[in-house]
Coordinates of C-alpha atoms and ligand atoms in Angstrom, one line a residue:
M1 CA 0.0 0.0 0.0
V2 CA 1.4 3.4 -1.0
N3 CA 1.9 6.1 1.5
S4 CA -0.7 8.5 0.1
M5 CA 0.5 12.1 -0.1
R6 CA -1.4 15.4 -0.6
I7 CA -0.2 16.9 -3.8
S8 CA -1.0 20.2 -5.7
V9 CA 0.0 20.5 -9.3
I10 CA 0.2 24.0 -10.7
G11 CA -0.7 24.1 -14.4
G12 CA -3.1 21.7 -16.0
G13 CA -1.4 21.7 -19.4
Y14 CA 0.2 18.7 -21.0
V15 CA 2.8 18.0 -18.3
G16 CA 0.6 19.0 -15.3
L17 CA -2.3 16.9 -16.4
V18 CA -0.3 13.8 -17.1
T19 CA 1.7 14.2 -13.9
G20 CA -1.3 14.9 -11.7
T21 CA -3.3 12.0 -13.2
C22 CA -0.5 9.6 -12.9
F23 CA 0.2 10.6 -9.2
A24 CA -3.5 10.0 -8.5
K25 CA -3.2 6.5 -10.2
L26 CA -0.2 5.9 -7.9
G27 CA -2.6 6.4 -4.9
H28 CA -1.9 10.0 -4.0
N29 CA -4.5 12.8 -3.4
V30 CA -4.1 15.3 -6.2
T31 CA -5.4 18.8 -7.0
I32 CA -4.6 20.2 -10.4
I33 CA -4.8 24.1 -10.4
D34 CA -5.3 25.9 -13.6
V35 CA -6.5 29.5 -14.5
D36 CA -8.7 28.2 -17.2
P37 CA -12.2 27.3 -15.8
I38 CA -13.1 25.3 -18.9
K39 CA -10.1 23.1 -18.5
V40 CA -10.8 22.6 -14.8
Q41 CA -14.4 21.6 -15.5
S42 CA -13.3 19.2 -18.2
I43 CA -10.7 17.5 -15.9
N44 CA -13.3 17.2 -13.1
K45 CA -15.7 15.5 -15.5
G46 CA -13.0 13.0 -16.4
Q47 CA -12.6 14.4 -19.9
P48 CA -9.0 15.2 -20.9
P49 CA -8.7 18.6 -22.6
I50 CA -5.9 17.2 -24.7
F51 CA -5.4 14.0 -26.6
E52 CA -2.9 11.6 -25.0
N53 CA -2.8 7.8 -25.3
G54 CA -4.2 6.1 -22.1
L55 CA -4.9 9.4 -20.3
E56 CA -8.7 9.3 -20.7
D57 CA -9.1 6.0 -18.9
L58 CA -6.8 7.1 -16.0
L59 CA -8.7 10.4 -15.7
K60 CA -12.1 8.7 -15.7
E61 CA -10.8 6.2 -13.1
N62 CA -9.6 9.0 -10.7
A63 CA -11.5 12.2 -11.4
G64 CA -13.8 13.1 -8.5
K65 CA -12.0 10.6 -6.3
S66 CA -8.3 11.1 -5.7
L67 CA -8.0 13.7 -8.4
R68 CA -9.7 17.1 -8.5
A69 CA -9.1 20.3 -10.5
S70 CA -9.6 23.9 -9.3
T71 CA -9.0 27.4 -10.4
G72 CA -8.0 28.4 -6.8
Y73 CA -5.0 27.7 -4.6
E74 CA -7.0 26.4 -1.5
S75 CA -5.5 22.9 -1.7
L76 CA -2.1 24.4 -0.9
G77 CA -3.3 25.2 2.6
N78 CA -2.9 21.5 3.4
A79 CA -0.4 20.2 0.7
E80 CA 2.7 18.2 1.4
L81 CA 4.0 18.7 -2.1
V82 CA 3.5 21.4 -4.8
F83 CA 4.6 20.6 -8.4
I84 CA 5.1 23.6 -10.7
C85 CA 4.1 22.5 -14.2
V86 CA 3.4 25.9 -15.8
G87 CA 4.8 26.6 -19.2
T88 CA 8.2 28.2 -20.2
P89 CA 7.6 29.6 -23.7
P90 CA 10.6 30.7 -25.7
N91 CA 11.7 34.4 -25.8
P92 CA 12.4 35.8 -29.3
D93 CA 16.2 35.1 -28.7
G94 CA 15.6 31.4 -27.9
S95 CA 16.0 31.8 -24.1
A96 CA 13.3 30.4 -21.8
N97 CA 10.6 32.9 -20.6
L98 CA 10.1 32.4 -16.9
M99 CA 7.2 34.8 -16.5
Y100 CA 4.7 32.0 -15.6
I101 CA 7.2 30.2 -13.2
E102 CA 7.7 33.5 -11.4
S103 CA 4.0 34.3 -11.0
A104 CA 3.2 30.7 -10.0
S105 CA 6.0 31.0 -7.3
N106 CA 4.4 34.1 -5.9
S107 CA 1.0 32.6 -5.8
I108 CA 2.3 29.4 -4.2
G109 CA 4.1 31.4 -1.5
T110 CA 1.0 33.4 -0.6
A111 CA -1.1 30.2 -0.5
L112 CA 1.5 28.4 1.7
K113 CA 1.3 31.1 4.4
T114 CA -1.4 29.2 6.3
N115 CA -0.1 25.7 5.6
P116 CA 0.8 24.1 9.0
H117 CA 2.8 21.3 7.4
Y118 CA 6.3 21.0 6.0
C119 CA 5.8 21.3 2.2
V120 CA 8.1 20.9 -0.7
V121 CA 7.8 23.0 -3.8
V122 CA 9.0 21.0 -6.8
V123 CA 9.8 22.3 -10.3
K124 CA 8.8 19.8 -12.9
R125 CA 9.1 21.8 -16.1
T126 CA 12.3 22.3 -18.0
V127 CA 14.0 25.4 -16.6
P128 CA 17.5 26.9 -17.0
P129 CA 19.9 25.8 -14.3
G130 CA 19.6 28.2 -11.4
T131 CA 15.9 28.9 -11.8
T132 CA 14.7 26.8 -8.8
E133 CA 17.4 28.2 -6.5
K134 CA 17.5 31.8 -7.7
I135 CA 13.9 32.5 -8.8
V136 CA 11.4 30.0 -7.3
Q137 CA 12.9 29.6 -3.9
P138 CA 13.3 33.3 -3.0
A139 CA 9.9 34.2 -4.5
V140 CA 8.1 31.4 -2.5
L141 CA 9.9 32.2 0.7
R142 CA 9.3 36.0 0.4
A143 CA 5.6 35.6 -0.4
S144 CA 5.0 33.0 2.3
R145 CA 7.1 34.8 5.0
K146 CA 8.5 31.3 5.9
T147 CA 11.9 29.8 6.1
E148 CA 13.6 26.8 4.5
S149 CA 12.9 24.7 7.6
E150 CA 9.2 25.1 6.8
I151 CA 9.3 24.9 2.9
G152 CA 11.7 22.7 1.0
F153 CA 12.6 23.0 -2.7
A154 CA 13.4 20.4 -5.3
M155 CA 13.7 20.0 -9.1
N156 CA 12.3 16.8 -10.5
P157 CA 12.4 16.9 -14.4
E158 CA 9.9 15.1 -16.6
F159 CA 10.9 12.9 -19.5
L160 CA 7.5 12.5 -21.2
R161 CA 7.2 11.9 -24.9
E162 CA 3.9 13.0 -26.4
G163 CA 1.8 10.0 -27.3
R164 CA 3.7 7.9 -24.8
A165 CA 3.6 10.2 -21.8
V166 CA 1.5 7.9 -19.5
E167 CA 3.8 5.0 -20.2
D168 CA 6.9 7.1 -19.8
F169 CA 5.6 8.4 -16.4
M170 CA 4.7 4.9 -15.1
Q171 CA 7.8 3.1 -16.4
P172 CA 10.6 5.7 -16.3
D173 CA 14.2 4.9 -17.2
R174 CA 15.2 6.9 -14.1
I175 CA 13.7 9.4 -11.6
V176 CA 15.9 12.5 -11.1
I177 CA 15.5 14.4 -7.8
G178 CA 17.5 17.5 -7.4
C179 CA 17.6 19.3 -4.0
N180 CA 19.9 21.2 -1.8
D181 CA 18.6 19.7 1.5
L182 CA 18.0 16.0 2.3
R183 CA 14.6 16.5 3.9
A184 CA 13.1 18.0 0.7
G185 CA 14.6 15.2 -1.4
K186 CA 13.3 12.5 0.9
Q187 CA 9.7 13.9 0.7
V188 CA 9.8 13.9 -3.1
A189 CA 11.2 10.4 -3.2
K190 CA 8.3 9.2 -1.1
V191 CA 5.9 10.1 -4.0
Y192 CA 7.6 7.6 -6.2
E193 CA 8.3 4.8 -3.7
K194 CA 5.9 2.5 -5.5
M195 CA 7.8 2.7 -8.8
N196 CA 10.5 0.4 -10.0
A197 CA 13.1 2.8 -11.4
P198 CA 16.5 4.0 -10.3
V199 CA 16.4 7.3 -8.4
I200 CA 19.2 9.7 -9.0
R201 CA 19.7 12.3 -6.3
T202 CA 21.6 15.5 -7.4
G203 CA 21.9 19.1 -6.5
L204 CA 19.1 21.5 -7.7
T205 CA 21.1 22.9 -10.7
A206 CA 22.4 19.5 -11.8
A207 CA 18.8 18.2 -12.0
E208 CA 17.9 21.2 -14.2
M209 CA 20.9 20.6 -16.4
I210 CA 20.2 16.8 -16.7
K211 CA 16.9 17.6 -18.5
Y212 CA 18.5 20.1 -20.9
T213 CA 21.4 17.7 -21.6
S214 CA 19.1 14.7 -22.2
N215 CA 17.0 16.6 -24.8
A216 CA 20.1 18.1 -26.4
F217 CA 21.8 14.7 -26.7
L218 CA 18.7 13.1 -28.2
A219 CA 18.4 16.0 -30.7
T220 CA 22.1 15.6 -31.4
K221 CA 21.6 11.8 -32.2
I222 CA 18.9 12.8 -34.7
S223 CA 20.9 15.6 -36.4
F224 CA 23.9 13.3 -36.5
S225 CA 21.9 10.6 -38.2
N226 CA 20.5 13.1 -40.6
E227 CA 24.0 14.3 -41.5
I228 CA 25.2 10.8 -42.0
G229 CA 22.0 10.1 -44.0
N230 CA 22.7 13.1 -46.2
I231 CA 26.2 11.8 -47.0
C232 CA 24.9 8.2 -47.5
K233 CA 22.3 9.5 -50.0
H234 CA 25.2 10.9 -52.2
L235 CA 27.0 7.6 -51.9
G236 CA 24.0 5.4 -52.6
I237 CA 24.1 3.8 -49.2
D238 CA 21.0 3.1 -47.1
V239 CA 21.4 5.1 -43.8
Y240 CA 18.9 2.8 -42.0
E241 CA 21.1 -0.2 -42.7
V242 CA 24.1 1.8 -41.5
M243 CA 22.4 2.9 -38.3
K244 CA 21.2 -0.6 -37.5
G245 CA 24.8 -1.7 -37.5
V246 CA 25.9 1.3 -35.6
G247 CA 23.1 1.3 -32.9
L248 CA 23.8 -2.3 -31.8
D249 CA 27.0 -1.0 -30.2
Q250 CA 25.9 -0.8 -26.6
R251 CA 27.9 2.4 -26.2
I252 CA 25.7 4.1 -28.9
G253 CA 22.2 2.4 -28.6
P254 CA 19.6 1.9 -31.3
L255 CA 17.1 4.6 -30.4
F256 CA 16.7 8.1 -31.9
L257 CA 18.9 7.3 -34.9
N258 CA 16.1 7.5 -37.4
A259 CA 17.2 9.9 -40.2
G260 CA 14.5 12.0 -41.8
A261 CA 13.0 15.5 -42.0
G262 CA 14.3 16.5 -38.6
F263 CA 12.9 17.0 -35.1
G264 CA 10.0 19.1 -34.2
G265 CA 7.7 19.3 -31.2
S266 CA 7.4 21.4 -28.1
C267 CA 10.7 20.3 -26.5
F268 CA 13.7 19.5 -28.7
P269 CA 13.9 22.7 -30.8
K270 CA 13.0 24.9 -27.8
D271 CA 15.3 23.2 -25.3
V272 CA 18.4 23.1 -27.6
S273 CA 17.9 26.8 -28.5
A274 CA 17.6 27.6 -24.7
L275 CA 20.8 25.7 -24.0
V276 CA 22.5 27.6 -26.9
S277 CA 21.5 30.9 -25.4
L278 CA 22.5 29.8 -21.9
A279 CA 25.9 28.8 -23.2
Q280 CA 26.3 32.1 -25.0
A281 CA 25.4 34.0 -21.8
T282 CA 28.4 32.3 -20.1
G283 CA 30.7 33.4 -22.9
E284 CA 30.8 30.0 -24.6
T285 CA 30.2 29.3 -28.3
P286 CA 28.3 26.0 -28.3
I287 CA 29.5 24.9 -31.8
L288 CA 28.0 21.4 -31.6
L289 CA 24.6 22.5 -30.4
Q290 CA 24.4 25.3 -33.0
S291 CA 25.1 22.7 -35.7
V292 CA 22.4 20.4 -34.3
L293 CA 19.9 23.2 -34.9
E294 CA 21.4 24.1 -38.3
V295 CA 21.2 20.5 -39.6
N296 CA 17.6 20.4 -38.4
E297 CA 16.7 23.7 -40.2
Q298 CA 18.2 22.4 -43.4
Q299 CA 16.4 19.0 -43.6
P300 CA 13.0 20.3 -44.8
H301 CA 14.6 22.3 -47.5
R302 CA 16.3 19.2 -48.8
M303 CA 12.9 17.7 -49.4
I304 CA 11.9 20.7 -51.5
A305 CA 15.2 20.5 -53.4
L306 CA 14.7 16.7 -54.1
L307 CA 11.1 17.5 -55.3
E308 CA 12.4 20.3 -57.6
K309 CA 15.1 18.0 -59.0
R310 CA 12.4 15.5 -60.1
L311 CA 9.6 18.0 -61.1
G312 CA 11.4 21.1 -62.2
N313 CA 9.8 24.5 -61.4
L314 CA 7.1 24.0 -58.7
S315 CA 5.1 27.1 -59.7
G316 CA 1.5 26.2 -60.4
K317 CA 2.0 22.5 -59.5
R318 CA -0.3 20.7 -57.1
I319 CA 1.8 19.1 -54.3
A320 CA 0.3 16.8 -51.7
V321 CA 1.8 17.2 -48.1
I322 CA 0.9 14.1 -46.1
G323 CA 1.4 14.3 -42.3
L324 CA 1.2 17.7 -40.6
A325 CA 1.7 17.0 -36.9
F326 CA 5.3 17.0 -35.6
K327 CA 5.1 13.2 -35.2
D328 CA 2.5 10.5 -35.4
N329 CA -0.4 10.0 -33.0
T330 CA -0.8 13.6 -32.0
D331 CA -2.5 16.8 -33.3
D332 CA 0.4 18.9 -32.0
I333 CA 2.0 20.9 -34.8
R334 CA 4.5 22.9 -32.7
D335 CA 7.7 23.2 -34.8
S336 CA 6.4 20.5 -37.1
R337 CA 8.7 20.1 -40.1
A338 CA 5.6 20.3 -42.3
I339 CA 5.5 24.1 -41.5
P340 CA 8.7 25.1 -43.3
V341 CA 7.9 22.7 -46.1
I342 CA 4.5 24.2 -46.8
Q343 CA 6.0 27.7 -46.4
E344 CA 8.6 27.0 -49.0
L345 CA 6.2 25.3 -51.4
L346 CA 3.9 28.4 -51.3
R347 CA 6.9 30.7 -51.7
R348 CA 7.7 28.8 -54.9
G349 CA 4.1 29.2 -56.2
A350 CA 3.0 25.6 -55.7
S351 CA -0.6 24.8 -54.8
V352 CA -0.6 22.7 -51.6
A353 CA -3.1 20.0 -50.7
A354 CA -2.6 18.8 -47.1
Y355 CA -3.7 15.8 -45.1
D356 CA -3.3 14.6 -41.5
P357 CA -5.4 12.2 -39.5
M358 CA -5.6 14.6 -36.6
A359 CA -3.7 17.9 -37.1
R360 CA -5.9 19.6 -39.7
P361 CA -7.6 22.1 -37.4
P362 CA -4.4 23.5 -35.8
M363 CA -2.7 23.6 -39.2
Q364 CA -5.7 25.5 -40.7
K365 CA -4.9 28.3 -38.3
V366 CA -1.4 28.6 -39.6
F367 CA -2.2 28.1 -43.3
P368 CA -5.9 29.0 -43.8
T369 CA -5.8 29.2 -47.5
I370 CA -4.3 25.9 -48.6
E371 CA -6.5 22.9 -49.5
Y372 CA -7.1 20.3 -46.8
G373 CA -8.4 16.8 -47.6
S374 CA -10.1 14.2 -45.3
S375 CA -8.0 11.3 -46.7
A376 CA -4.6 10.8 -48.3
A377 CA -6.3 9.7 -51.5
E378 CA -8.2 13.0 -51.7
V379 CA -5.1 15.1 -51.6
L380 CA -3.1 12.7 -53.8
R381 CA -5.7 12.9 -56.6
G382 CA -4.2 15.0 -59.5
S383 CA -1.1 15.9 -57.5
E384 CA 2.3 16.1 -59.3
G385 CA 4.4 15.4 -56.3
C386 CA 3.9 14.2 -52.7
L387 CA 5.9 14.8 -49.5
I388 CA 5.5 12.4 -46.6
M389 CA 6.2 14.3 -43.4
T390 CA 5.0 12.1 -40.5
E391 CA 5.3 8.4 -39.6
W392 CA 1.6 7.8 -39.1
P393 CA 1.1 4.0 -39.2
E394 CA -1.8 4.4 -41.7
F395 CA 0.6 5.9 -44.2
S396 CA 2.6 2.7 -44.3
R397 CA -0.3 1.1 -46.2
L398 CA -0.5 3.8 -48.9
D399 CA 0.2 2.3 -52.3
T400 CA -2.7 2.3 -54.9
E401 CA -3.6 5.8 -53.6
F402 CA -0.4 7.1 -55.3
D403 CA -1.8 5.9 -58.6
L404 CA -4.3 8.7 -58.3
M405 CA -1.5 11.2 -58.8
A406 CA -0.9 13.0 -62.1
R407 CA 2.8 11.9 -61.7
R408 CA 3.9 9.3 -59.1
I409 CA 6.7 11.4 -57.5
I410 CA 6.9 10.6 -53.8
I411 CA 9.5 12.1 -51.4
E412 CA 9.6 10.5 -48.0
G413 CA 10.7 12.6 -45.0
R414 CA 10.1 9.7 -42.6
R415 CA 10.8 6.0 -43.4
I416 CA 7.3 4.7 -43.3
L417 CA 6.1 3.6 -46.8
T418 CA 6.3 0.0 -47.8
C419 CA 5.4 0.5 -51.5
D420 CA 7.9 0.8 -54.3
G421 CA 8.9 4.0 -56.0
A422 CA 9.3 6.5 -53.1
E423 CA 12.6 8.4 -52.7
G424 CA 13.8 9.0 -49.2
I425 CA 15.1 12.4 -48.0
C426 CA 18.4 10.8 -47.1
W427 CA 18.1 7.2 -48.3
Ligands
UDX1 C1 10.7 14.8 -26.4 C2 11.5 13.9 -25.5 O1 11.7 12.6 -26.1 C3 10.9 13.7 -24.1 O2 11.8 13.0 -23.2 C4 10.7 15.1 -23.6 O3 11.2 15.5 -22.4 C5 9.9 16.0 -24.4 O4 10.5 16.0 -25.7 P1 8.5 14.6 -27.8 O5 8.8 16.0 -28.3 O6 7.1 14.2 -27.4 O7 9.4 14.1 -26.6 O8 8.8 13.6 -29.0 P2 9.9 12.6 -29.5 O9 9.2 11.3 -29.7 O10 11.1 12.6 -28.6 O11 10.3 13.1 -31.0 C6 10.7 14.5 -31.2 C7 10.9 14.7 -32.6 O12 12.1 14.0 -33.1 C8 9.8 14.3 -33.6 O13 9.6 15.3 -34.6 C9 10.3 13.0 -34.2 O14 9.8 12.7 -35.5 C10 11.8 13.3 -34.3 N1 12.6 12.1 -34.3 C11 12.6 11.2 -33.2 C12 13.5 11.8 -35.4 O15 13.5 12.6 -36.4 N2 14.2 10.7 -35.4 C13 14.3 9.8 -34.3 O16 15.0 8.8 -34.4 C14 13.4 10.1 -33.2

């Protein structure tokens, strides 16, 4: 039986919702706090405001029992742990904007004034090293008029992939707990005691850096594979065969070596940029990280170049773009590689017909004037070229649909098709 703890989660976005729901599943008593009353209402009804595999069942199972949502901070009056899960959007220069972290810290401090228990404030979101110690801790202590013997501080990064977040939460490779005093760390570790995963204890700033470094390394693996793929393409070598042979070396590992159109999403591009600007602020020139971003920027343009090589001038030509989300099984288009591809096609005067099983509504906001289809076949009909941008499983079965094209020219940005005749971006 788990030692049930009273937990408040600040921010009911993607990270907060998954974290809060999974804590409730582990047997804890959780309140998710969010400023948006519609989101709060939907969580309380057991309806996830976002799409995430497995989340709806967990929410239904726990909402109204061990999981509640609220727009107010009342639950902090009795909480043993407060997890900060509010967003850190990028500033125009790539650095992380900590505005929401700061205002959450002030509100937490005020709400903890009347809390009679020892409570630990835990930063869950990705923040630049030093944020918990230099921004969160002083703000909470100032607003609460309490001392470190009454409020502890910790940094406990999340490693959640969209689409697999519940699984990543419940079966983590490791749990990182950063803190500067033992008591705070112990209280955070109690939350996870039911889990079977190594717990790594570090200082506050090291925990913050572990998250940035993990994402930067994964992004580096991808850009590295893309660069090798670009070389392989010239040499007529299949980069997937190469990486299979490379990844079996235990020192390297087989994951995140899939070459293609590059990485998108809410984390990799943003976190690598934030690390670059952090490095620059220290006077370093992060050559490797800058190249990781540069390779990533170039990959979508390579798809256009390949298309142009096969089709000639793209002006006036109908081009099908298949897959709009940043990866499969999500409707999230943040930093999706389909965005620069569509931008470039439009710039060259092509007429774009786009399809995605889930991401049409958000993409319509970005590109309201292009054509959208409700199936791959619909957008392929009459097209002179096709770009595959996302590895949705349903795309792997596409074959006869390509016969609907005016010319069967298919450029694959993700290795997903099983039919003949497609050209890979770097294979
Ligand atoms: C990522 C991290 O994996 C997760 O730990 C985290 O903290 C949040 O960021 P997520 O952005 O959901 O998760 O997606 P992920 O599955 O990691 O893929 C990111 C991008 O990289 C996608 O665009 C994907 O298509 C691309 N990718 C991934 C590749 O191009 N090649 C690969 O081998 C793997």
